[in-house]
CSV table of C-alpha atoms in Angstrom, one decimal:
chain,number,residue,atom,x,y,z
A,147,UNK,CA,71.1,99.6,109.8
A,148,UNK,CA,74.7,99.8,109.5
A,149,UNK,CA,75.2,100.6,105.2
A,150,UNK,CA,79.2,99.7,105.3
A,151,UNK,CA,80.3,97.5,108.1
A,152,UNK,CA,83.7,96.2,109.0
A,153,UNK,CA,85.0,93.5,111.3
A,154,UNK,CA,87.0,93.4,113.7
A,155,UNK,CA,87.1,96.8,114.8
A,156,UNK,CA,90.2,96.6,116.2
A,157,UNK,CA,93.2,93.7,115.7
A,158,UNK,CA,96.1,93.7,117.5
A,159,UNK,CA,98.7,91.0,116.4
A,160,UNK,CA,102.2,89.7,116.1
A,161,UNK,CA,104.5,90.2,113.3
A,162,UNK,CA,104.4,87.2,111.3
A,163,UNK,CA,100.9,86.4,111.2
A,164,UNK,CA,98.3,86.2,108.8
A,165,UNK,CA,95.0,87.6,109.3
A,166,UNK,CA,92.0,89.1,108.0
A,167,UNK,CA,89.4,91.9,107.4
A,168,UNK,CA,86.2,91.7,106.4
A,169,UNK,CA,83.5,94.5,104.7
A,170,UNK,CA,80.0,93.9,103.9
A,171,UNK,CA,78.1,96.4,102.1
A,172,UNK,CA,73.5,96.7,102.5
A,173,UNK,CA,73.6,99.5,100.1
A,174,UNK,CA,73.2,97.2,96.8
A,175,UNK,CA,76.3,98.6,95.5
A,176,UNK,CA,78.6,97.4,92.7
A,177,UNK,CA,82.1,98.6,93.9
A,178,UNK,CA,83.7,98.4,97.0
A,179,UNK,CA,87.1,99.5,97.7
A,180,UNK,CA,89.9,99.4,100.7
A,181,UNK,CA,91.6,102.2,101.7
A,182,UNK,CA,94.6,102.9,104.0
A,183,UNK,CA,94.9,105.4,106.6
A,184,UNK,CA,98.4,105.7,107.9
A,185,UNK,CA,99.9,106.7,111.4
A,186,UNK,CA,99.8,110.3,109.8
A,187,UNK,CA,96.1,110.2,108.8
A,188,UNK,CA,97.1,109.7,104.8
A,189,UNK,CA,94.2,108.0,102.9
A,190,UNK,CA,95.2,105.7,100.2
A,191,UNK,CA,93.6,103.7,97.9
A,192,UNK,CA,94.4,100.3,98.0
A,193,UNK,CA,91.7,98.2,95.9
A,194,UNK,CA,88.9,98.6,94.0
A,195,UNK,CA,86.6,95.8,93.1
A,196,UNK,CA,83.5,95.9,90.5
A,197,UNK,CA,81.2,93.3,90.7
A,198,UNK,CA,83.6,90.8,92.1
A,199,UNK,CA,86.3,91.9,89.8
A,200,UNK,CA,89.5,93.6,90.4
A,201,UNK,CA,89.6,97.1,89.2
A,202,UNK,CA,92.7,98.9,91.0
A,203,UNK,CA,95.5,97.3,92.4
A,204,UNK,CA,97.9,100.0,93.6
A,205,UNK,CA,101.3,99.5,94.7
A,206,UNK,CA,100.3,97.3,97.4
A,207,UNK,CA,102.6,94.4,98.6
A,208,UNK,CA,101.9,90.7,97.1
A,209,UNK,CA,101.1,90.3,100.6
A,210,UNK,CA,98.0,92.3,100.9
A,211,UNK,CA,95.2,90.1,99.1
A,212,UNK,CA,92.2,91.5,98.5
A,213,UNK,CA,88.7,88.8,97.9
A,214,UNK,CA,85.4,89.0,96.8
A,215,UNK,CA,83.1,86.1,97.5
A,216,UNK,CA,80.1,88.7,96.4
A,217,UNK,CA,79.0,92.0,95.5
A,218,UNK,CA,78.2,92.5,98.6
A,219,UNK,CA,81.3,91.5,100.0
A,220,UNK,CA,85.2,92.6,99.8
A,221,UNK,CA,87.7,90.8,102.6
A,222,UNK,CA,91.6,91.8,103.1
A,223,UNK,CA,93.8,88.6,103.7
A,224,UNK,CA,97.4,90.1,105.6
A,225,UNK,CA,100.0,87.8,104.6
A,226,UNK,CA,103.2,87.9,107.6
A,227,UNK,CA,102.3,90.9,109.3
A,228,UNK,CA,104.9,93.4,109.3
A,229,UNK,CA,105.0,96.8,111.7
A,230,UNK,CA,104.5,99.2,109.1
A,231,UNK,CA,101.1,97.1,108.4
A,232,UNK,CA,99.9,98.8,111.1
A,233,UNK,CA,97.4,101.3,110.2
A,234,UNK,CA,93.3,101.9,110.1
A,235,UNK,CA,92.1,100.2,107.0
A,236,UNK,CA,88.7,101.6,105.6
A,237,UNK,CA,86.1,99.7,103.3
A,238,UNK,CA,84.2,101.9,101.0
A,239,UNK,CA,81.7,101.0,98.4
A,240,UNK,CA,79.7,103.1,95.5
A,241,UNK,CA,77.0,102.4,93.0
A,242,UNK,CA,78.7,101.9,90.1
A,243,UNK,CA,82.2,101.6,89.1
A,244,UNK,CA,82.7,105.1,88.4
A,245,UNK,CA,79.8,105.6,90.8
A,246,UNK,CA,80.5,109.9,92.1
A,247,UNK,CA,80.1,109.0,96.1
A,248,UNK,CA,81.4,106.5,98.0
A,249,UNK,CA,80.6,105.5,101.2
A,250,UNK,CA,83.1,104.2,104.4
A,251,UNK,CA,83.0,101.7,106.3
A,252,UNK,CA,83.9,102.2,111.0
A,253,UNK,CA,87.6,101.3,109.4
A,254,UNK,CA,89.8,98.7,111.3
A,255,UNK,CA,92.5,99.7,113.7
A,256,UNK,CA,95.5,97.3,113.0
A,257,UNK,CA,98.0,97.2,115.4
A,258,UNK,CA,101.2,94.9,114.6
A,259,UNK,CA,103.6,94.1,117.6
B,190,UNK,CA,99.3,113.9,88.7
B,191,UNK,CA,96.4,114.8,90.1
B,192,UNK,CA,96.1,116.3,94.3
B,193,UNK,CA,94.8,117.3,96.7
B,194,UNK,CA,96.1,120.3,99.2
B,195,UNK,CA,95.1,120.8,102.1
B,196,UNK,CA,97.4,124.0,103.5
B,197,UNK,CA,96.3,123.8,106.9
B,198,UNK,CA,97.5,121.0,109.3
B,199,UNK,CA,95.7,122.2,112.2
B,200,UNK,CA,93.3,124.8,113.3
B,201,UNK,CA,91.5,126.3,116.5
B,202,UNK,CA,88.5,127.9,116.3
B,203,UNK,CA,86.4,129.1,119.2
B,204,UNK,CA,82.8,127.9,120.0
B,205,UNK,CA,80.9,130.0,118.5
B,206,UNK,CA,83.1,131.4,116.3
B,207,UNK,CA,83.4,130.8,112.3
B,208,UNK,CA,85.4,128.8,110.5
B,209,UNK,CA,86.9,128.1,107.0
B,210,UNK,CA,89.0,125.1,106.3
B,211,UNK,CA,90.9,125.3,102.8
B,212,UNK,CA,91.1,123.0,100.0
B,213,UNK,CA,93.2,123.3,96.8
B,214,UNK,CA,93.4,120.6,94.3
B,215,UNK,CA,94.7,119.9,90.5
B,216,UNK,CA,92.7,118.4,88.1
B,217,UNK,CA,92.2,119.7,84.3
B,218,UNK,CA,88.8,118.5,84.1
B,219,UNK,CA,85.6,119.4,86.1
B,220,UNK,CA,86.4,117.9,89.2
B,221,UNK,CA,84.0,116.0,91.5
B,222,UNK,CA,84.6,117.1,95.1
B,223,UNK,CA,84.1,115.8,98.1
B,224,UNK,CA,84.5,116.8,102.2
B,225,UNK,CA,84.6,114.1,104.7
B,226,UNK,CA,84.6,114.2,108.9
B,227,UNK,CA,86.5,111.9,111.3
B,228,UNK,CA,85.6,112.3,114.1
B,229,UNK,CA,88.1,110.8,116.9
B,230,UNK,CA,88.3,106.7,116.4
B,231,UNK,CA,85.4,106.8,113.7
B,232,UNK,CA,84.8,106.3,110.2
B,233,UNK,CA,84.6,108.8,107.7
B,234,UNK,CA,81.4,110.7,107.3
B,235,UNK,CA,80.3,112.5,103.9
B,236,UNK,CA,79.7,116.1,104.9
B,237,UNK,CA,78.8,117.7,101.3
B,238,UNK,CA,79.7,116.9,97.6
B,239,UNK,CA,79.9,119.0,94.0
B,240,UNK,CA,79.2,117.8,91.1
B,241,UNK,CA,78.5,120.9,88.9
B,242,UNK,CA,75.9,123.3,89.1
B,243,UNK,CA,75.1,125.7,91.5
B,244,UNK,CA,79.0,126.3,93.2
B,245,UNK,CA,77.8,126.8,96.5
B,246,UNK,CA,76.7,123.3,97.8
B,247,UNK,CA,75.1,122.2,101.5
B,248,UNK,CA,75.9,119.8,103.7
B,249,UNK,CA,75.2,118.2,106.9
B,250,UNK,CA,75.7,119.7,110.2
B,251,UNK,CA,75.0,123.4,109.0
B,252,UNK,CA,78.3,122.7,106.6
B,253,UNK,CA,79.0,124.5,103.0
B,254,UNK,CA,81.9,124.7,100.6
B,255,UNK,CA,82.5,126.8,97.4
B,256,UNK,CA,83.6,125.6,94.1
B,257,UNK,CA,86.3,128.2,92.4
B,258,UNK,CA,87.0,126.7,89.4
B,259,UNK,CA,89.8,130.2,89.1
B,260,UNK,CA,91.2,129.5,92.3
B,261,UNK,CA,90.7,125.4,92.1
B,262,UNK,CA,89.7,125.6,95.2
B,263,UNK,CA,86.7,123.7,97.5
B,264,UNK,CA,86.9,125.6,100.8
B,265,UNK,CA,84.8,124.0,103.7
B,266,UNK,CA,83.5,126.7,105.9
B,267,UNK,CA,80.8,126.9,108.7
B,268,UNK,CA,79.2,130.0,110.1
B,269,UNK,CA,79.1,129.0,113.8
B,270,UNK,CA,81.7,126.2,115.4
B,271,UNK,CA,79.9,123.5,118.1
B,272,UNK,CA,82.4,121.8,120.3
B,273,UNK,CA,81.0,118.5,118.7
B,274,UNK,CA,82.8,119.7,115.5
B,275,UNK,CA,86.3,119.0,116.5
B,276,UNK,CA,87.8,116.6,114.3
B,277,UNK,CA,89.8,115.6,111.3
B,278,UNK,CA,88.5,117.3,108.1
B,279,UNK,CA,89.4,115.5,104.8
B,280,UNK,CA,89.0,116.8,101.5
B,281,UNK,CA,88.9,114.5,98.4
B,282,UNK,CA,89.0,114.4,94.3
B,283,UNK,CA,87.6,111.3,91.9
B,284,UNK,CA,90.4,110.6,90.2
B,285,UNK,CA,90.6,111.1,86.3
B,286,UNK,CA,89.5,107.4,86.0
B,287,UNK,CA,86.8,107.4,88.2
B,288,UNK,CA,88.2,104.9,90.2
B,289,UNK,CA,88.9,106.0,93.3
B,290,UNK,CA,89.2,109.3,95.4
B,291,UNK,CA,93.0,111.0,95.8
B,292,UNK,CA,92.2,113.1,99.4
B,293,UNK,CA,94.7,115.4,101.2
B,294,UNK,CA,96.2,115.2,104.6
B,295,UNK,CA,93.3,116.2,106.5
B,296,UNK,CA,93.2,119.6,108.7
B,297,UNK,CA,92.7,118.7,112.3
B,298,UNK,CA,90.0,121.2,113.9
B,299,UNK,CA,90.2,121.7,117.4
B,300,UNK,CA,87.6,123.9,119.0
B,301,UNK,CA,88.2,126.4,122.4
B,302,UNK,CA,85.5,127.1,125.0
């Protein structure tokens, strides 16, 4: 039983486009988060959501929108696709908002052409 | 700010052989600390955690790190390397807030036959 699971596992696209992520999270956890590995292996936090509501909302582009139809769930909507968009995006999700571990989603490979 | 070093990009080790992987950070408070594994096209896997007590902590896959609050350091080390080992190494930090983890660059461990 997969605790923090992402789909797709990989997306290749064109600029311009629109698309989307989506994490789901078994573990009955509060927070989930998205995180951005670049082409240098840099983690970054992107988002953080507690119970549906928006906690963190670093200095990510209007573009990136992050939703939460549940606790259980946190999507990333890509507005126009740009290159440097291109990245592995992980999901993450811990008990409690300040909850000490958090766990990680596969991650998705984005690729934009 | 708060951060995370990592000072070594990249590292061989032979099979066999041990290994330390180091990990610096900044943070005026008791930090909570964490090491993760990526292995090639995976997710990231939670080797071993501190959150106070005993300084010495266990992990999975025969792993261990040391808390030095003098040296604010969280070194990652292993007493024998297994080819299945080689991957990207990340160390982490909660932030002050609680809100998300800050993690270095990663150390890339490669291991020789």
């Amino acid at each position: 039983d997969t605790a923090v699971s992402q789909t797709p596992k990989y997306l290749v696209t064109q600029m311009g486009n629109d698309k989307s992520i989506k994490c789901e999270q078994n573990l009955g956890h509060d927070t989930m988060y998205w995180y951005k590995q670049d082409s240098k292996k840099f983690l970054k936090i992107m988002f953080s959501y507690n119970n549906k509501e928006l906690i963190i909302n670093e200095t990510v582009p209007n573009r990136f929108s992050p939703k939460s139809p549940d606790k259980a769930h946190l999507n990333l909507h890509i507005n126009s696709l740009e290159l440097g968009d291109s990245a592995v995006y992980f999901c993450a999700s811990s008990q409690t908002q300040g909850g000490k571990t958090q766990y990680f989603g596969p991650g998705t490979r984005l690729l934009v052409l | 700010a708060q951060s995370v070093t990592q000072p070594d990009i990249h590292i061989t080790v032979s099979e066999g052989a041990s290994l330390e992987l180091r990990c610096n950070y900044s943070y005026g408070a008791t930090p909570y600390l964490f090491w993760y594994v990526q292995s090639p096209g995976q997710g990231l896997q939670l080797l071993l955690k501190y959150f106070s007590g005993d300084t010495l902590v266990q992990g999975i896959k025969g792993f261990e790190a040391e808390f030095k609050r003098s040296q604010s350091s969280f070194n990652l080390r292993k007493p024998s390397v297994h080819w299945s080992d080689a991957a990207e190494y990340f160390c982490a930090v909660r932030n002050q807030a609680g809100t998300a983890l800050i993690f270095g660059k990663g150390t890339t461990l490669s291991v020789s036959s």
